[in-house]
């Protein structure tokens, strides 16, 4: 009888340890993007993933934000590296791609196909997704903008993903919030982006926790 009681206690202790261990694992949020999220020319801790992680933890979220940004990457590049950039342990992903497609005037239909494949592939894996949208520069012409801008909201809607309409909201074209190239956010600009996106990222984490 003592042996059975001892075994029962051991089993219960093991279950408790496993439960505590599972609860202790932070959520893994991957930022799949280009130079805008990779921290182009920024110092340690100044990039978007790093500032986002800090802001989320200050609000009590147990989360690890992983920087999977590659400077110069297009949506094609993001798709080609999707499986190794977003590992099987990822709980949520922010998809921030498309700016380089636009700058290179890649046909919007090709960009749409790539973003569709990325978001669709992630949602099929049961990963919570937030699509960070981009807008075309108006000097590319109305036809290009009319084909490019709707890609992000339409793909997000099709796959029931969250949408943040414009990743550079509040920062684009503001010289005080960008590097000297006028295209990439500086550290202060990133802080504005993080502050603006924080509510919807918190919603993303709730979805990831629920799933």
Short mmCIF file of N, CA and C in Angstrom, two decimals, residues 23-170:
data_model
loop_
_atom_site.label_atom_id
_atom_site.label_comp_id
_atom_site.label_asym_id
_atom_site.label_seq_id
_atom_site.Cartn_x
_atom_site.Cartn_y
_atom_site.Cartn_z
N UNK A 23 3.58 26.02 -18.59
CA UNK A 23 3.12 27.37 -18.35
C UNK A 23 4.28 28.37 -18.39
N UNK A 24 5.48 27.88 -18.08
CA UNK A 24 6.63 28.77 -18.01
C UNK A 24 7.19 29.13 -19.37
N UNK A 25 6.84 28.35 -20.39
CA UNK A 25 7.35 28.63 -21.73
C UNK A 25 6.70 29.90 -22.28
N UNK A 26 7.49 30.87 -22.68
CA UNK A 26 6.88 32.09 -23.24
C UNK A 26 6.32 31.84 -24.63
N UNK A 27 5.34 32.63 -25.02
CA UNK A 27 4.85 32.58 -26.38
C UNK A 27 5.96 33.04 -27.32
N UNK A 28 6.02 32.41 -28.47
CA UNK A 28 7.02 32.79 -29.47
C UNK A 28 6.33 33.54 -30.61
N UNK A 29 6.70 34.80 -30.75
CA UNK A 29 6.15 35.66 -31.80
C UNK A 29 7.26 35.97 -32.79
N UNK A 30 7.09 35.56 -34.03
CA UNK A 30 8.09 35.77 -35.08
C UNK A 30 7.68 36.97 -35.94
N UNK A 31 8.65 37.86 -36.19
CA UNK A 31 8.41 38.98 -37.11
C UNK A 31 9.11 38.62 -38.42
N UNK A 32 8.32 38.20 -39.40
CA UNK A 32 8.84 37.81 -40.71
C UNK A 32 8.79 39.03 -41.62
N UNK A 33 9.95 39.63 -41.88
CA UNK A 33 9.91 40.87 -42.62
C UNK A 33 11.18 41.20 -43.38
N UNK A 34 11.30 42.48 -43.69
CA UNK A 34 12.45 42.99 -44.43
C UNK A 34 13.20 44.00 -43.56
N UNK A 35 13.90 44.93 -44.18
CA UNK A 35 14.72 45.87 -43.42
C UNK A 35 13.91 46.77 -42.50
N UNK A 36 12.64 46.98 -42.81
CA UNK A 36 11.81 47.85 -41.97
C UNK A 36 11.62 47.28 -40.58
N UNK A 37 11.63 45.96 -40.49
CA UNK A 37 11.48 45.32 -39.18
C UNK A 37 12.78 44.70 -38.69
N UNK A 38 13.76 44.57 -39.57
CA UNK A 38 15.01 43.90 -39.20
C UNK A 38 15.92 44.76 -38.34
N UNK A 39 15.68 46.08 -38.33
CA UNK A 39 16.52 46.98 -37.56
C UNK A 39 17.66 47.57 -38.37
N UNK A 40 17.39 47.89 -39.60
CA UNK A 40 18.39 48.43 -40.52
C UNK A 40 19.09 49.66 -39.94
N UNK A 41 20.42 49.58 -39.79
CA UNK A 41 21.28 50.65 -39.28
C UNK A 41 20.93 51.12 -37.88
N UNK A 42 20.26 50.28 -37.12
CA UNK A 42 19.92 50.63 -35.74
C UNK A 42 20.81 49.87 -34.77
N UNK A 43 20.95 50.40 -33.57
CA UNK A 43 21.78 49.77 -32.56
C UNK A 43 21.08 48.62 -31.87
N UNK A 44 21.81 47.95 -31.01
CA UNK A 44 21.26 46.83 -30.26
C UNK A 44 20.06 47.29 -29.43
N UNK A 45 18.98 46.56 -29.54
CA UNK A 45 17.78 46.86 -28.76
C UNK A 45 16.88 47.92 -29.37
N UNK A 46 17.28 48.49 -30.52
CA UNK A 46 16.51 49.59 -31.11
C UNK A 46 15.56 49.14 -32.22
N UNK A 47 15.73 47.92 -32.71
CA UNK A 47 14.89 47.43 -33.79
C UNK A 47 13.47 47.14 -33.36
N UNK A 48 12.61 46.91 -34.33
CA UNK A 48 11.20 46.68 -34.05
C UNK A 48 10.96 45.45 -33.17
N UNK A 49 11.53 44.29 -33.47
CA UNK A 49 11.26 43.13 -32.60
C UNK A 49 11.71 43.35 -31.17
N UNK A 50 12.88 43.97 -31.00
CA UNK A 50 13.40 44.19 -29.65
C UNK A 50 12.54 45.17 -28.87
N UNK A 51 12.16 46.26 -29.51
CA UNK A 51 11.32 47.25 -28.81
C UNK A 51 9.93 46.69 -28.55
N UNK A 52 9.42 45.88 -29.47
CA UNK A 52 8.11 45.28 -29.27
C UNK A 52 8.13 44.32 -28.09
N UNK A 53 9.15 43.49 -28.02
CA UNK A 53 9.26 42.55 -26.90
C UNK A 53 9.31 43.30 -25.57
N UNK A 54 10.10 44.35 -25.51
CA UNK A 54 10.21 45.13 -24.28
C UNK A 54 8.86 45.72 -23.88
N UNK A 55 8.14 46.28 -24.87
CA UNK A 55 6.84 46.89 -24.58
C UNK A 55 5.82 45.85 -24.12
N UNK A 56 5.84 44.69 -24.76
CA UNK A 56 4.90 43.63 -24.37
C UNK A 56 5.19 43.10 -22.98
N UNK A 57 6.46 42.92 -22.67
CA UNK A 57 6.82 42.41 -21.34
C UNK A 57 6.50 43.42 -20.26
N UNK A 58 6.63 44.70 -20.58
CA UNK A 58 6.27 45.74 -19.61
C UNK A 58 4.78 45.72 -19.30
N UNK A 59 4.00 45.18 -20.24
CA UNK A 59 2.56 45.06 -20.02
C UNK A 59 2.17 43.70 -19.46
N UNK A 60 3.17 42.92 -19.10
CA UNK A 60 2.91 41.66 -18.42
C UNK A 60 2.82 40.43 -19.29
N UNK A 61 3.15 40.55 -20.58
CA UNK A 61 3.07 39.40 -21.47
C UNK A 61 4.38 38.60 -21.45
N UNK A 62 4.24 37.30 -21.27
CA UNK A 62 5.40 36.42 -21.29
C UNK A 62 5.62 35.99 -22.74
N UNK A 63 6.44 36.72 -23.45
CA UNK A 63 6.59 36.51 -24.89
C UNK A 63 8.03 36.72 -25.32
N UNK A 64 8.44 35.94 -26.29
CA UNK A 64 9.74 36.11 -26.94
C UNK A 64 9.48 36.54 -28.37
N UNK A 65 9.97 37.70 -28.76
CA UNK A 65 9.78 38.20 -30.12
C UNK A 65 11.05 37.91 -30.91
N UNK A 66 10.91 37.15 -31.96
CA UNK A 66 12.04 36.69 -32.76
C UNK A 66 12.16 37.51 -34.03
N UNK A 67 13.34 38.04 -34.27
CA UNK A 67 13.61 38.86 -35.45
C UNK A 67 13.93 37.96 -36.64
N UNK A 68 12.97 37.81 -37.54
CA UNK A 68 13.18 37.05 -38.77
C UNK A 68 13.10 38.00 -39.97
N UNK A 69 13.67 39.20 -39.78
CA UNK A 69 13.71 40.18 -40.86
C UNK A 69 15.01 40.07 -41.63
N UNK A 70 14.94 40.19 -42.95
CA UNK A 70 16.11 40.16 -43.82
C UNK A 70 16.07 41.40 -44.71
N UNK A 71 17.07 42.25 -44.57
CA UNK A 71 17.11 43.47 -45.37
C UNK A 71 17.14 43.14 -46.85
N UNK A 72 16.32 43.84 -47.61
CA UNK A 72 16.25 43.64 -49.05
C UNK A 72 15.30 42.55 -49.49
N UNK A 73 14.71 41.85 -48.53
CA UNK A 73 13.85 40.73 -48.88
C UNK A 73 12.56 41.20 -49.54
N UNK A 74 12.14 40.46 -50.55
CA UNK A 74 10.84 40.65 -51.18
C UNK A 74 9.88 39.60 -50.63
N UNK A 75 8.64 39.65 -51.08
CA UNK A 75 7.68 38.63 -50.65
C UNK A 75 8.10 37.26 -51.16
N UNK A 76 8.76 37.21 -52.31
CA UNK A 76 9.26 35.93 -52.84
C UNK A 76 10.32 35.36 -51.92
N UNK A 77 11.22 36.23 -51.44
CA UNK A 77 12.25 35.79 -50.51
C UNK A 77 11.66 35.30 -49.21
N UNK A 78 10.67 36.00 -48.72
CA UNK A 78 10.01 35.59 -47.48
C UNK A 78 9.34 34.24 -47.62
N UNK A 79 8.73 34.01 -48.76
CA UNK A 79 8.06 32.74 -49.00
C UNK A 79 9.07 31.60 -49.09
N UNK A 80 10.19 31.86 -49.75
CA UNK A 80 11.19 30.80 -49.96
C UNK A 80 11.85 30.37 -48.65
N UNK A 81 11.89 31.26 -47.65
CA UNK A 81 12.52 30.91 -46.38
C UNK A 81 11.51 30.71 -45.26
N UNK A 82 10.26 30.62 -45.61
CA UNK A 82 9.21 30.57 -44.59
C UNK A 82 9.40 29.41 -43.61
N UNK A 83 9.68 28.22 -44.12
CA UNK A 83 9.72 27.05 -43.25
C UNK A 83 10.86 27.11 -42.24
N UNK A 84 12.00 27.69 -42.62
CA UNK A 84 13.09 27.73 -41.65
C UNK A 84 13.12 29.03 -40.85
N UNK A 85 12.43 30.06 -41.34
CA UNK A 85 12.34 31.30 -40.57
C UNK A 85 11.29 31.22 -39.48
N UNK A 86 10.24 30.47 -39.75
CA UNK A 86 9.15 30.30 -38.78
C UNK A 86 9.12 28.83 -38.39
N UNK A 87 9.75 28.51 -37.29
CA UNK A 87 9.86 27.13 -36.85
C UNK A 87 8.55 26.57 -36.32
N UNK A 88 8.54 25.26 -36.05
CA UNK A 88 7.31 24.62 -35.57
C UNK A 88 6.88 25.07 -34.18
N UNK A 89 7.78 25.75 -33.47
CA UNK A 89 7.43 26.22 -32.13
C UNK A 89 6.85 27.63 -32.12
N UNK A 90 6.68 28.22 -33.29
CA UNK A 90 6.12 29.58 -33.37
C UNK A 90 4.63 29.56 -33.02
N UNK A 91 4.23 30.49 -32.16
CA UNK A 91 2.82 30.61 -31.78
C UNK A 91 2.10 31.67 -32.60
N UNK A 92 2.83 32.70 -33.03
CA UNK A 92 2.24 33.81 -33.76
C UNK A 92 3.28 34.43 -34.68
N UNK A 93 2.81 35.04 -35.75
CA UNK A 93 3.71 35.66 -36.73
C UNK A 93 3.14 37.00 -37.18
N UNK A 94 4.01 38.00 -37.24
CA UNK A 94 3.69 39.25 -37.92
C UNK A 94 4.33 39.18 -39.29
N UNK A 95 3.53 39.25 -40.33
CA UNK A 95 4.03 39.20 -41.71
C UNK A 95 4.20 40.63 -42.21
N UNK A 96 5.46 41.03 -42.35
CA UNK A 96 5.78 42.40 -42.79
C UNK A 96 6.66 42.31 -44.03
N UNK A 97 6.02 42.17 -45.17
CA UNK A 97 6.72 42.05 -46.45
C UNK A 97 5.95 42.79 -47.53
N UNK A 98 6.65 43.17 -48.57
CA UNK A 98 5.98 43.84 -49.69
C UNK A 98 6.59 45.17 -50.07
N UNK A 99 7.30 45.80 -49.13
CA UNK A 99 7.87 47.12 -49.44
C UNK A 99 8.89 47.04 -50.57
N UNK A 100 9.73 46.02 -50.55
CA UNK A 100 10.73 45.89 -51.61
C UNK A 100 10.12 45.47 -52.94
N UNK A 101 9.03 44.74 -52.87
CA UNK A 101 8.29 44.44 -54.11
C UNK A 101 7.86 45.73 -54.77
N UNK A 102 7.31 46.62 -53.94
CA UNK A 102 6.82 47.90 -54.45
C UNK A 102 7.96 48.75 -55.00
N UNK A 103 9.06 48.83 -54.26
CA UNK A 103 10.19 49.65 -54.70
C UNK A 103 10.80 49.13 -56.00
N UNK A 104 10.70 47.84 -56.22
CA UNK A 104 11.22 47.25 -57.46
C UNK A 104 10.15 47.15 -58.55
N UNK A 105 8.96 47.65 -58.23
CA UNK A 105 7.83 47.63 -59.17
C UNK A 105 7.53 46.22 -59.66
N UNK A 106 7.66 45.25 -58.76
CA UNK A 106 7.26 43.88 -59.08
C UNK A 106 5.75 43.86 -59.31
N UNK A 107 5.28 43.15 -60.30
CA UNK A 107 3.83 43.12 -60.56
C UNK A 107 3.04 42.77 -59.31
N UNK A 108 2.06 43.57 -58.96
CA UNK A 108 1.29 43.32 -57.74
C UNK A 108 0.68 41.93 -57.65
N UNK A 109 0.32 41.35 -58.78
CA UNK A 109 -0.27 40.01 -58.75
C UNK A 109 0.71 39.00 -58.19
N UNK A 110 1.99 39.17 -58.50
CA UNK A 110 3.01 38.26 -57.97
C UNK A 110 3.15 38.45 -56.46
N UNK A 111 3.14 39.70 -56.02
CA UNK A 111 3.20 39.98 -54.59
C UNK A 111 2.00 39.37 -53.88
N UNK A 112 0.83 39.52 -54.47
CA UNK A 112 -0.38 38.96 -53.88
C UNK A 112 -0.26 37.44 -53.72
N UNK A 113 0.23 36.78 -54.76
CA UNK A 113 0.37 35.32 -54.71
C UNK A 113 1.30 34.90 -53.58
N UNK A 114 2.40 35.64 -53.40
CA UNK A 114 3.36 35.30 -52.36
C UNK A 114 2.80 35.53 -50.95
N UNK A 115 2.18 36.70 -50.75
CA UNK A 115 1.60 37.01 -49.44
C UNK A 115 0.49 36.02 -49.12
N UNK A 116 -0.29 35.68 -50.13
CA UNK A 116 -1.35 34.68 -49.97
C UNK A 116 -0.78 33.35 -49.52
N UNK A 117 0.30 32.92 -50.16
CA UNK A 117 0.91 31.64 -49.82
C UNK A 117 1.49 31.65 -48.41
N UNK A 118 2.09 32.76 -48.03
CA UNK A 118 2.68 32.88 -46.69
C UNK A 118 1.60 32.83 -45.62
N UNK A 119 0.62 33.70 -45.75
CA UNK A 119 -0.44 33.78 -44.74
C UNK A 119 -1.26 32.50 -44.70
N UNK A 120 -1.59 31.99 -45.89
CA UNK A 120 -2.35 30.75 -45.95
C UNK A 120 -1.61 29.57 -45.34
N UNK A 121 -0.31 29.50 -45.63
CA UNK A 121 0.50 28.41 -45.07
C UNK A 121 0.58 28.47 -43.56
N UNK A 122 0.72 29.67 -43.03
CA UNK A 122 0.82 29.82 -41.57
C UNK A 122 -0.50 29.50 -40.88
N UNK A 123 -1.60 29.98 -41.42
CA UNK A 123 -2.89 29.72 -40.79
C UNK A 123 -3.25 28.24 -40.85
N UNK A 124 -2.84 27.57 -41.91
CA UNK A 124 -3.08 26.13 -42.00
C UNK A 124 -2.31 25.38 -40.92
N UNK A 125 -1.18 25.93 -40.51
CA UNK A 125 -0.39 25.33 -39.44
C UNK A 125 -0.96 25.65 -38.06
N UNK A 126 -1.99 26.47 -38.01
CA UNK A 126 -2.59 26.83 -36.73
C UNK A 126 -1.88 27.97 -36.03
N UNK A 127 -1.08 28.73 -36.79
CA UNK A 127 -0.34 29.86 -36.23
C UNK A 127 -1.20 31.12 -36.34
N UNK A 128 -1.26 31.91 -35.27
CA UNK A 128 -1.97 33.19 -35.32
C UNK A 128 -1.16 34.18 -36.15
N UNK A 129 -1.83 34.90 -37.05
CA UNK A 129 -1.13 35.77 -37.99
C UNK A 129 -1.67 37.20 -37.94
N UNK A 130 -0.74 38.13 -37.97
CA UNK A 130 -1.05 39.55 -38.13
C UNK A 130 -0.37 40.03 -39.40
N UNK A 131 -1.14 40.52 -40.35
CA UNK A 131 -0.61 41.05 -41.60
C UNK A 131 -0.34 42.54 -41.42
N UNK A 132 0.92 42.93 -41.58
CA UNK A 132 1.29 44.35 -41.52
C UNK A 132 1.31 44.89 -42.94
N UNK A 133 0.36 45.74 -43.26
CA UNK A 133 0.20 46.20 -44.62
C UNK A 133 1.22 47.23 -45.06
N UNK A 134 1.30 47.40 -46.37
CA UNK A 134 2.17 48.40 -46.99
C UNK A 134 1.36 49.16 -48.03
N UNK A 135 1.82 50.35 -48.36
CA UNK A 135 1.16 51.17 -49.38
C UNK A 135 2.17 51.55 -50.44
N UNK A 136 1.71 51.58 -51.67
CA UNK A 136 2.59 51.92 -52.79
C UNK A 136 2.89 53.41 -52.82
N UNK A 137 4.11 53.74 -53.22
CA UNK A 137 4.44 55.15 -53.45
C UNK A 137 3.64 55.65 -54.64
N UNK A 138 3.10 56.84 -54.50
CA UNK A 138 2.17 57.35 -55.52
C UNK A 138 2.85 57.69 -56.84
N UNK A 139 4.18 57.82 -56.83
CA UNK A 139 4.87 58.11 -58.09
C UNK A 139 4.92 56.89 -59.02
N UNK A 140 4.46 55.73 -58.51
CA UNK A 140 4.38 54.55 -59.36
C UNK A 140 3.11 54.55 -60.21
N UNK A 141 2.24 55.50 -59.95
CA UNK A 141 1.02 55.61 -60.74
C UNK A 141 -0.20 55.04 -60.05
N UNK A 142 -1.35 55.55 -60.43
CA UNK A 142 -2.61 55.12 -59.80
C UNK A 142 -2.89 53.65 -60.04
N UNK A 143 -2.61 53.17 -61.23
CA UNK A 143 -2.91 51.77 -61.54
C UNK A 143 -2.15 50.82 -60.63
N UNK A 144 -0.87 51.14 -60.40
CA UNK A 144 -0.06 50.27 -59.54
C UNK A 144 -0.59 50.32 -58.11
N UNK A 145 -0.86 51.51 -57.61
CA UNK A 145 -1.36 51.66 -56.24
C UNK A 145 -2.70 50.95 -56.06
N UNK A 146 -3.57 51.04 -57.04
CA UNK A 146 -4.89 50.41 -56.94
C UNK A 146 -4.80 48.89 -56.94
N UNK A 147 -3.73 48.37 -57.53
CA UNK A 147 -3.54 46.92 -57.53
C UNK A 147 -2.76 46.45 -56.30
N UNK A 148 -1.86 47.30 -55.81
CA UNK A 148 -0.96 46.90 -54.72
C UNK A 148 -1.60 47.08 -53.33
N UNK A 149 -2.17 48.22 -53.07
CA UNK A 149 -2.65 48.54 -51.72
C UNK A 149 -3.67 47.54 -51.16
N UNK A 150 -4.60 47.02 -51.99
CA UNK A 150 -5.61 46.11 -51.43
C UNK A 150 -5.10 44.71 -51.11
N UNK A 151 -3.88 44.39 -51.52
CA UNK A 151 -3.36 43.04 -51.31
C UNK A 151 -3.48 42.62 -49.85
N UNK A 152 -3.03 43.47 -48.97
CA UNK A 152 -2.87 43.10 -47.56
C UNK A 152 -4.21 42.95 -46.84
N UNK A 153 -5.13 43.92 -46.96
CA UNK A 153 -6.43 43.71 -46.29
C UNK A 153 -7.21 42.54 -46.89
N UNK A 154 -7.08 42.34 -48.19
CA UNK A 154 -7.86 41.27 -48.82
C UNK A 154 -7.31 39.89 -48.45
N UNK A 155 -6.01 39.75 -48.41
CA UNK A 155 -5.43 38.47 -48.00
C UNK A 155 -5.74 38.18 -46.53
N UNK A 156 -5.61 39.20 -45.68
CA UNK A 156 -5.92 39.02 -44.27
C UNK A 156 -7.37 38.57 -44.08
N UNK A 157 -8.28 39.21 -44.79
CA UNK A 157 -9.69 38.86 -44.67
C UNK A 157 -9.94 37.44 -45.16
N UNK A 158 -9.30 37.06 -46.26
CA UNK A 158 -9.52 35.74 -46.84
C UNK A 158 -9.10 34.62 -45.89
N UNK A 159 -8.11 34.89 -45.05
CA UNK A 159 -7.59 33.85 -44.16
C UNK A 159 -7.91 34.12 -42.69
N UNK A 160 -8.82 35.06 -42.46
CA UNK A 160 -9.25 35.37 -41.09
C UNK A 160 -8.06 35.74 -40.20
N UNK A 161 -7.12 36.47 -40.80
CA UNK A 161 -5.95 36.94 -40.05
C UNK A 161 -6.18 38.37 -39.59
N UNK A 162 -5.44 38.78 -38.59
CA UNK A 162 -5.51 40.17 -38.15
C UNK A 162 -4.80 41.08 -39.15
N UNK A 163 -5.20 42.33 -39.17
CA UNK A 163 -4.61 43.30 -40.11
C UNK A 163 -4.24 44.58 -39.40
N UNK A 164 -3.01 45.03 -39.63
CA UNK A 164 -2.61 46.39 -39.29
C UNK A 164 -2.38 47.06 -40.63
N UNK A 165 -3.23 47.99 -41.04
CA UNK A 165 -3.27 48.44 -42.43
C UNK A 165 -1.96 48.97 -43.01
N UNK A 166 -1.17 49.72 -42.20
CA UNK A 166 0.04 50.33 -42.75
C UNK A 166 1.13 50.28 -41.70
N UNK A 167 2.16 49.48 -41.95
CA UNK A 167 3.21 49.24 -40.96
C UNK A 167 3.89 50.54 -40.52
N UNK A 168 4.04 51.48 -41.43
CA UNK A 168 4.76 52.73 -41.15
C UNK A 168 3.82 53.87 -40.75
N UNK A 169 2.63 53.54 -40.31
CA UNK A 169 1.66 54.55 -39.89
C UNK A 169 2.26 55.48 -38.84
N UNK A 170 2.15 56.79 -39.08
CA UNK A 170 2.65 57.78 -38.14
C UNK A 170 4.14 58.06 -38.26
#
